[in-house]
CSV table of C-alpha atoms in Angstrom, one decimal:
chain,number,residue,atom,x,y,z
A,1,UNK,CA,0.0,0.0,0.0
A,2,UNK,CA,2.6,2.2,0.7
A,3,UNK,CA,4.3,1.7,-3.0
A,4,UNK,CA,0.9,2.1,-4.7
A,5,UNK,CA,0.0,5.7,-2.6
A,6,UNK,CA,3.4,6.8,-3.4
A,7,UNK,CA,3.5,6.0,-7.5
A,8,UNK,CA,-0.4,7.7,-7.0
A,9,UNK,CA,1.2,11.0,-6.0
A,10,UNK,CA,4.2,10.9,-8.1
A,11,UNK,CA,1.7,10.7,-11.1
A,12,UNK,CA,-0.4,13.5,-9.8
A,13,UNK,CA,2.4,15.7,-8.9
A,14,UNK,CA,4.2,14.8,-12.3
A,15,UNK,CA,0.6,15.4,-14.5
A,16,UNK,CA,1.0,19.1,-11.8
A,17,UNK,CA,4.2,20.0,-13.0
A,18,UNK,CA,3.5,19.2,-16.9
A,19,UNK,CA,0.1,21.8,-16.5
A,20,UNK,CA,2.3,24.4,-15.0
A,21,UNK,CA,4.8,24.1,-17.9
A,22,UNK,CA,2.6,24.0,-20.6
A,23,UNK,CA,0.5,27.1,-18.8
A,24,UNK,CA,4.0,29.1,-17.9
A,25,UNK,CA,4.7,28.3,-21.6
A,26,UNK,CA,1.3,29.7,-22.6
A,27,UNK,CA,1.5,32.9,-20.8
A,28,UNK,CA,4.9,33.6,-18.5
A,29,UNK,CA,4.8,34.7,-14.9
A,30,UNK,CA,7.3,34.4,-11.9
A,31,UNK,CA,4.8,32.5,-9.9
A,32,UNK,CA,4.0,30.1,-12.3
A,33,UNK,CA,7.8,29.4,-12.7
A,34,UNK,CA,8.3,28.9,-9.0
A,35,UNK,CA,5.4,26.4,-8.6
A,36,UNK,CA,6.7,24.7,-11.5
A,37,UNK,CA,9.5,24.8,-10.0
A,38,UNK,CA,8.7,23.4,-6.4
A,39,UNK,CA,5.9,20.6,-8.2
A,40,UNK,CA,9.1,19.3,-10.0
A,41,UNK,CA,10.9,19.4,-7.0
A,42,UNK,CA,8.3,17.7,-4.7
A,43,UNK,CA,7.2,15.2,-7.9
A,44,UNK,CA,11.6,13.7,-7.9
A,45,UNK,CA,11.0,13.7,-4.1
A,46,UNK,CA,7.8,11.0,-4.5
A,47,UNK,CA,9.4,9.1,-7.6
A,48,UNK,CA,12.1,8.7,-5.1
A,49,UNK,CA,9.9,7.4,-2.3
A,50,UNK,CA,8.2,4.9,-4.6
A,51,UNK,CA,11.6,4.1,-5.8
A,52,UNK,CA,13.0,3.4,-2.0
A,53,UNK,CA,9.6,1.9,-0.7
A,54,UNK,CA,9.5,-0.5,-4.0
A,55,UNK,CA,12.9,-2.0,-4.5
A,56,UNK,CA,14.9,-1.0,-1.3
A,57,UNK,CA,16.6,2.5,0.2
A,58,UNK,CA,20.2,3.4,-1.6
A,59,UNK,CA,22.1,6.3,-0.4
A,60,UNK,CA,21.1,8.0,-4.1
A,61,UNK,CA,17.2,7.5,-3.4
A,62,UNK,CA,17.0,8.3,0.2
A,63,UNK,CA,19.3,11.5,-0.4
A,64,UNK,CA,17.1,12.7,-3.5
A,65,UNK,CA,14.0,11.7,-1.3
A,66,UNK,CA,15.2,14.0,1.5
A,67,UNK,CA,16.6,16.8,-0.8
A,68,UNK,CA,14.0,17.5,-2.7
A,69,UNK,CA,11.0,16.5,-0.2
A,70,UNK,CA,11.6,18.1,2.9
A,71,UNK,CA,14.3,20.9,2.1
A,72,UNK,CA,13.6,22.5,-1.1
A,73,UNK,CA,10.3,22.4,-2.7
A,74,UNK,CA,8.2,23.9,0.4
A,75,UNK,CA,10.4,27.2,0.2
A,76,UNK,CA,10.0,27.1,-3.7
A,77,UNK,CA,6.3,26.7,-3.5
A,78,UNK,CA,6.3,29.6,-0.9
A,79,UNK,CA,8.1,31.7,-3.4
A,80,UNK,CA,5.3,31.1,-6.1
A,81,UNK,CA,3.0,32.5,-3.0
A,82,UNK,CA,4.9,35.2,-2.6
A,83,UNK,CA,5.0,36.6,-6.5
A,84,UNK,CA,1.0,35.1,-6.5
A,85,UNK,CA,0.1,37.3,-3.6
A,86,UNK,CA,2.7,40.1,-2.7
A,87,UNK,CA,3.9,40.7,-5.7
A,88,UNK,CA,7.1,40.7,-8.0
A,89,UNK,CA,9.3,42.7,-6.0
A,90,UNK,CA,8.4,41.1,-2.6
A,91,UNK,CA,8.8,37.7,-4.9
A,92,UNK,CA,12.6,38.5,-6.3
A,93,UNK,CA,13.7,39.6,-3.0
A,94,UNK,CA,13.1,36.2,-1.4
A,95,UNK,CA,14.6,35.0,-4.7
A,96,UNK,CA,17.9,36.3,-3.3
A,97,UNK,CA,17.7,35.1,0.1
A,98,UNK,CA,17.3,31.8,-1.2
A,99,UNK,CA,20.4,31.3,-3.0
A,100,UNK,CA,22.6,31.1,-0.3
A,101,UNK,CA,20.1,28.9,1.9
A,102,UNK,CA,20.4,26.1,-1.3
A,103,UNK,CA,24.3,27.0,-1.4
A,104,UNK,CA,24.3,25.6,1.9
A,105,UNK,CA,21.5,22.9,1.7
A,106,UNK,CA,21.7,21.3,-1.4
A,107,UNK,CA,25.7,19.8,-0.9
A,108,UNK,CA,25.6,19.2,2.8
A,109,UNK,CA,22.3,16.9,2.3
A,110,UNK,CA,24.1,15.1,-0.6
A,111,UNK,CA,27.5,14.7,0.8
A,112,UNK,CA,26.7,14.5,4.8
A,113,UNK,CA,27.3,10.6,5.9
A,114,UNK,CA,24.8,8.8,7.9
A,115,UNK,CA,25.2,8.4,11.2
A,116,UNK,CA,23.8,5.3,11.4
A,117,UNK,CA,25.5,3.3,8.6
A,118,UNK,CA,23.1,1.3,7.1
A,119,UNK,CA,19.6,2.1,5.3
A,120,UNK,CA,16.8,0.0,6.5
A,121,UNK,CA,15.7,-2.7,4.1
A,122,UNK,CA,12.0,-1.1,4.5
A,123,UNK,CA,9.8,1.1,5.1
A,124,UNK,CA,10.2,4.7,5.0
A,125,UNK,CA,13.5,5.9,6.9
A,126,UNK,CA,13.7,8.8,9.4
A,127,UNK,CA,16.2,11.3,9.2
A,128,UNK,CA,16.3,11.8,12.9
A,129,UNK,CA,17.1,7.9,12.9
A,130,UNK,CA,20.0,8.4,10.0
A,131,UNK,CA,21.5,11.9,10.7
A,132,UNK,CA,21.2,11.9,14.8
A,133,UNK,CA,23.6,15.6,14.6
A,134,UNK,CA,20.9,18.1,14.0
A,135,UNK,CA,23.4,20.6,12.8
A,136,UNK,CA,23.1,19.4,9.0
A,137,UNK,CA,20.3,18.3,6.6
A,138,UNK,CA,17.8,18.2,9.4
A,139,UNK,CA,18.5,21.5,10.4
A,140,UNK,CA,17.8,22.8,6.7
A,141,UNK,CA,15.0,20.9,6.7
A,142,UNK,CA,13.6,22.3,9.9
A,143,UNK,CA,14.4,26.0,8.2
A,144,UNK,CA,13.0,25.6,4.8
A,145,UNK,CA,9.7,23.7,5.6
A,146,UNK,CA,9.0,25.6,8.6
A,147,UNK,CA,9.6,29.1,6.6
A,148,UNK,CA,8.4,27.9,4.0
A,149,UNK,CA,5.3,27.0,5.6
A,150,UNK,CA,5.1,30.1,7.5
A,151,UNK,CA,5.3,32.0,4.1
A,152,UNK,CA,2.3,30.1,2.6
A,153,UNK,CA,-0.1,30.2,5.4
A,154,UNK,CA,0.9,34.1,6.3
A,155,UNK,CA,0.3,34.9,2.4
A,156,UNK,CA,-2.9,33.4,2.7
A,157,UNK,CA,-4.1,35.3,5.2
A,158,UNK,CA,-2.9,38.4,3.5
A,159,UNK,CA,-5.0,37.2,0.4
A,160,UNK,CA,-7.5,36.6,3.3
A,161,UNK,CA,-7.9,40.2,4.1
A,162,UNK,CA,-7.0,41.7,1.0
A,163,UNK,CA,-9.1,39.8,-1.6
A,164,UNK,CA,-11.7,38.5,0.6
A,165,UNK,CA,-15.0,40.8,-1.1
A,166,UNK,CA,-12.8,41.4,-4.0
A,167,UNK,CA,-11.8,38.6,-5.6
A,168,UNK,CA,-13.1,35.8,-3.2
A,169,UNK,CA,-11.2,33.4,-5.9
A,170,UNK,CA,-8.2,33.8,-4.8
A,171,UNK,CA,-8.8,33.4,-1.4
A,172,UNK,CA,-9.8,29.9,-1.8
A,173,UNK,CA,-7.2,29.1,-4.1
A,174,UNK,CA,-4.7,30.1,-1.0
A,175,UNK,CA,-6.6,28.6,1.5
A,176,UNK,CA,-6.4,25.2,-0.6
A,177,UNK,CA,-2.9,25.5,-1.0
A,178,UNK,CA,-2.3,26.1,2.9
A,179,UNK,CA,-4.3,22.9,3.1
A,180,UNK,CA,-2.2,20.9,1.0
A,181,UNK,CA,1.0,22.5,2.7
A,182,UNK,CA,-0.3,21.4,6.2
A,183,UNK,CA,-1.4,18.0,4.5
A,184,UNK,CA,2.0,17.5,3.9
A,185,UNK,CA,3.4,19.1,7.1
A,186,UNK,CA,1.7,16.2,9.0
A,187,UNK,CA,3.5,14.0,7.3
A,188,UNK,CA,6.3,13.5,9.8
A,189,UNK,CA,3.9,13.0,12.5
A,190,UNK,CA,2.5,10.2,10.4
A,191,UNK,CA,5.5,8.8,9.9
A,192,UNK,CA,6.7,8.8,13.7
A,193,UNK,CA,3.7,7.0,14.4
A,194,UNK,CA,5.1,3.8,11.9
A,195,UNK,CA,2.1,4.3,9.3
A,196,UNK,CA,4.7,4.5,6.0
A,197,UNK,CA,1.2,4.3,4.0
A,198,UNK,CA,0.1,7.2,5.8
A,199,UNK,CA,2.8,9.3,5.0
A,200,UNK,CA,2.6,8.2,1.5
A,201,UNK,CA,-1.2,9.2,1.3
A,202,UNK,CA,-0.6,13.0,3.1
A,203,UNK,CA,1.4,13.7,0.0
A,204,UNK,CA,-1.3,12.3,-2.2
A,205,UNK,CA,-3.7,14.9,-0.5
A,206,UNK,CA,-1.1,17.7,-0.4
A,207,UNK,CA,-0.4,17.6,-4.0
A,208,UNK,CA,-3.3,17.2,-4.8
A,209,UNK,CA,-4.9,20.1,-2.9
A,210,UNK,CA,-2.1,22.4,-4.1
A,211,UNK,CA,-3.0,21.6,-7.5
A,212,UNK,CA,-6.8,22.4,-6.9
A,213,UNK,CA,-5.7,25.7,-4.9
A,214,UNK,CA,-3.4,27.0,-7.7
A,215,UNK,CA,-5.8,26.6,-10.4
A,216,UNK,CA,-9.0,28.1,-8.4
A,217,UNK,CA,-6.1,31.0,-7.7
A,218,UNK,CA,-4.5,31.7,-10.8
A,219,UNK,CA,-7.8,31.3,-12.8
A,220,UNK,CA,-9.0,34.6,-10.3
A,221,UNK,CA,-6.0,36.5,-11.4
A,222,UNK,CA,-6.8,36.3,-14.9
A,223,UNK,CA,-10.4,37.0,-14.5
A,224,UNK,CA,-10.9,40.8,-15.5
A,225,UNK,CA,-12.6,43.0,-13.2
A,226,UNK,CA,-16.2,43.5,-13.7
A,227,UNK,CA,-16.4,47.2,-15.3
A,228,UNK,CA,-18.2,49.6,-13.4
A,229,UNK,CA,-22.0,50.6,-14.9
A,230,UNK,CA,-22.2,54.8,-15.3
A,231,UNK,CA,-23.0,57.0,-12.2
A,232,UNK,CA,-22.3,53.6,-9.9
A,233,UNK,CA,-20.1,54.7,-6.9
């Protein structure tokens, strides 16, 4: 069960990322490119699951697993929020301050040893269990999810207040891509607990509510404003 919920969500969150590419490709925006960007990140991070979960955990599988799933793709996804709701300039200058967080990241998850030597034959490892110093890829971990998360749900509120009589659209867009964030967020809980499947169905539901949220979102920003009748206030 865990295999078949994890090759579920790595077709969803692949079919994702091909719809964000052929729409960035229709009609260019920043926040199309980072949720492109972060699908394709969190779509390697499930093939890599299914991959691990399927045939057995390699150093290459779990490390891509890790990399892409719980480091990089939440703070990408929060960057798409960010040009989606704040706008560009708000959107570039988090660009910036994530170049030296991935500088960091990226080659200390893929070259930092594991403490614990050997790769279970199943299931779906911990990196508490594998990395016990937390001064390395957890600690990235802990700083983009939580950020990232933080950047999501805080620009959803700001959509919240913002767009909530306006353009109630794009609130629920936002609100459905918080959703899917915390879907995915519970993941580690899930996985504490030993229910692998679990975790491998909260990123089912997270992708798949991130999907839904974007499209209700995006589809708001390109509806036109209803043009005001003559003498109306």
């Amino acid at each position: 069960m865990n295999a078949a919920a994890s090759l579920a969500a790595g077709v969803v969150a692949t079919l994702f990322c091909v719809d964000l590419a052929r729409r960035y490709r229709a009609s260019p925006s920043p926040h199309t490119a980072a949720y492109a960007t972060g699908i394709g990140f969190f779509a390697l991070a499930t093939w890599a699951l299914f991959v691990g979960t399927a045939t057995g955990w390699t150093s290459a599988s779990y490390r891509t697993f890790f990399l892409f799933g719980a480091i990089v793709n939440i703070p990408v996804l929060a960057l798409g929020s960010m040009f989606l709701v704040v706008g560009r300039r708000a959107g570039h200058a988090m660009l910036l301050l994530m170049f030296p967080f991935f500088a960091i990241a990226i080659p200390t998850t893929l070259a930092q040893p594991f403490d614990a030597g050997v790769l279970p034959p199943g299931g779906v490892p911990s990196g508490r269990d594998l990395w016990v110093d937390m001064f390395g890829p957890r600690l990235w971990a802990a700083i983009g999810g939580g950020m990232g998360a933080t950047i999501i749900i805080v620009a959803a509120l700001v959509s919240l207040v913002r767009f909530f009589r306006r353009n109630p659209r794009l609130v629920w867009g936002n609100l459905a891509i918080v959703a899917g964030t915390l879907a995915a967020s519970t993941g580690g809980t899930i996985l504490a607990l030993g229910l692998d499947w679990g975790f491998s169905a909260s990123l089912l539901v997270a992708v798949t509510f991130i999907w839904a949220g974007y499209r209700i979102a995006s589809g708001a920003r390109r509806t036109p404003p209803v043009p005001r009748r003559s003498g109306s206030p």
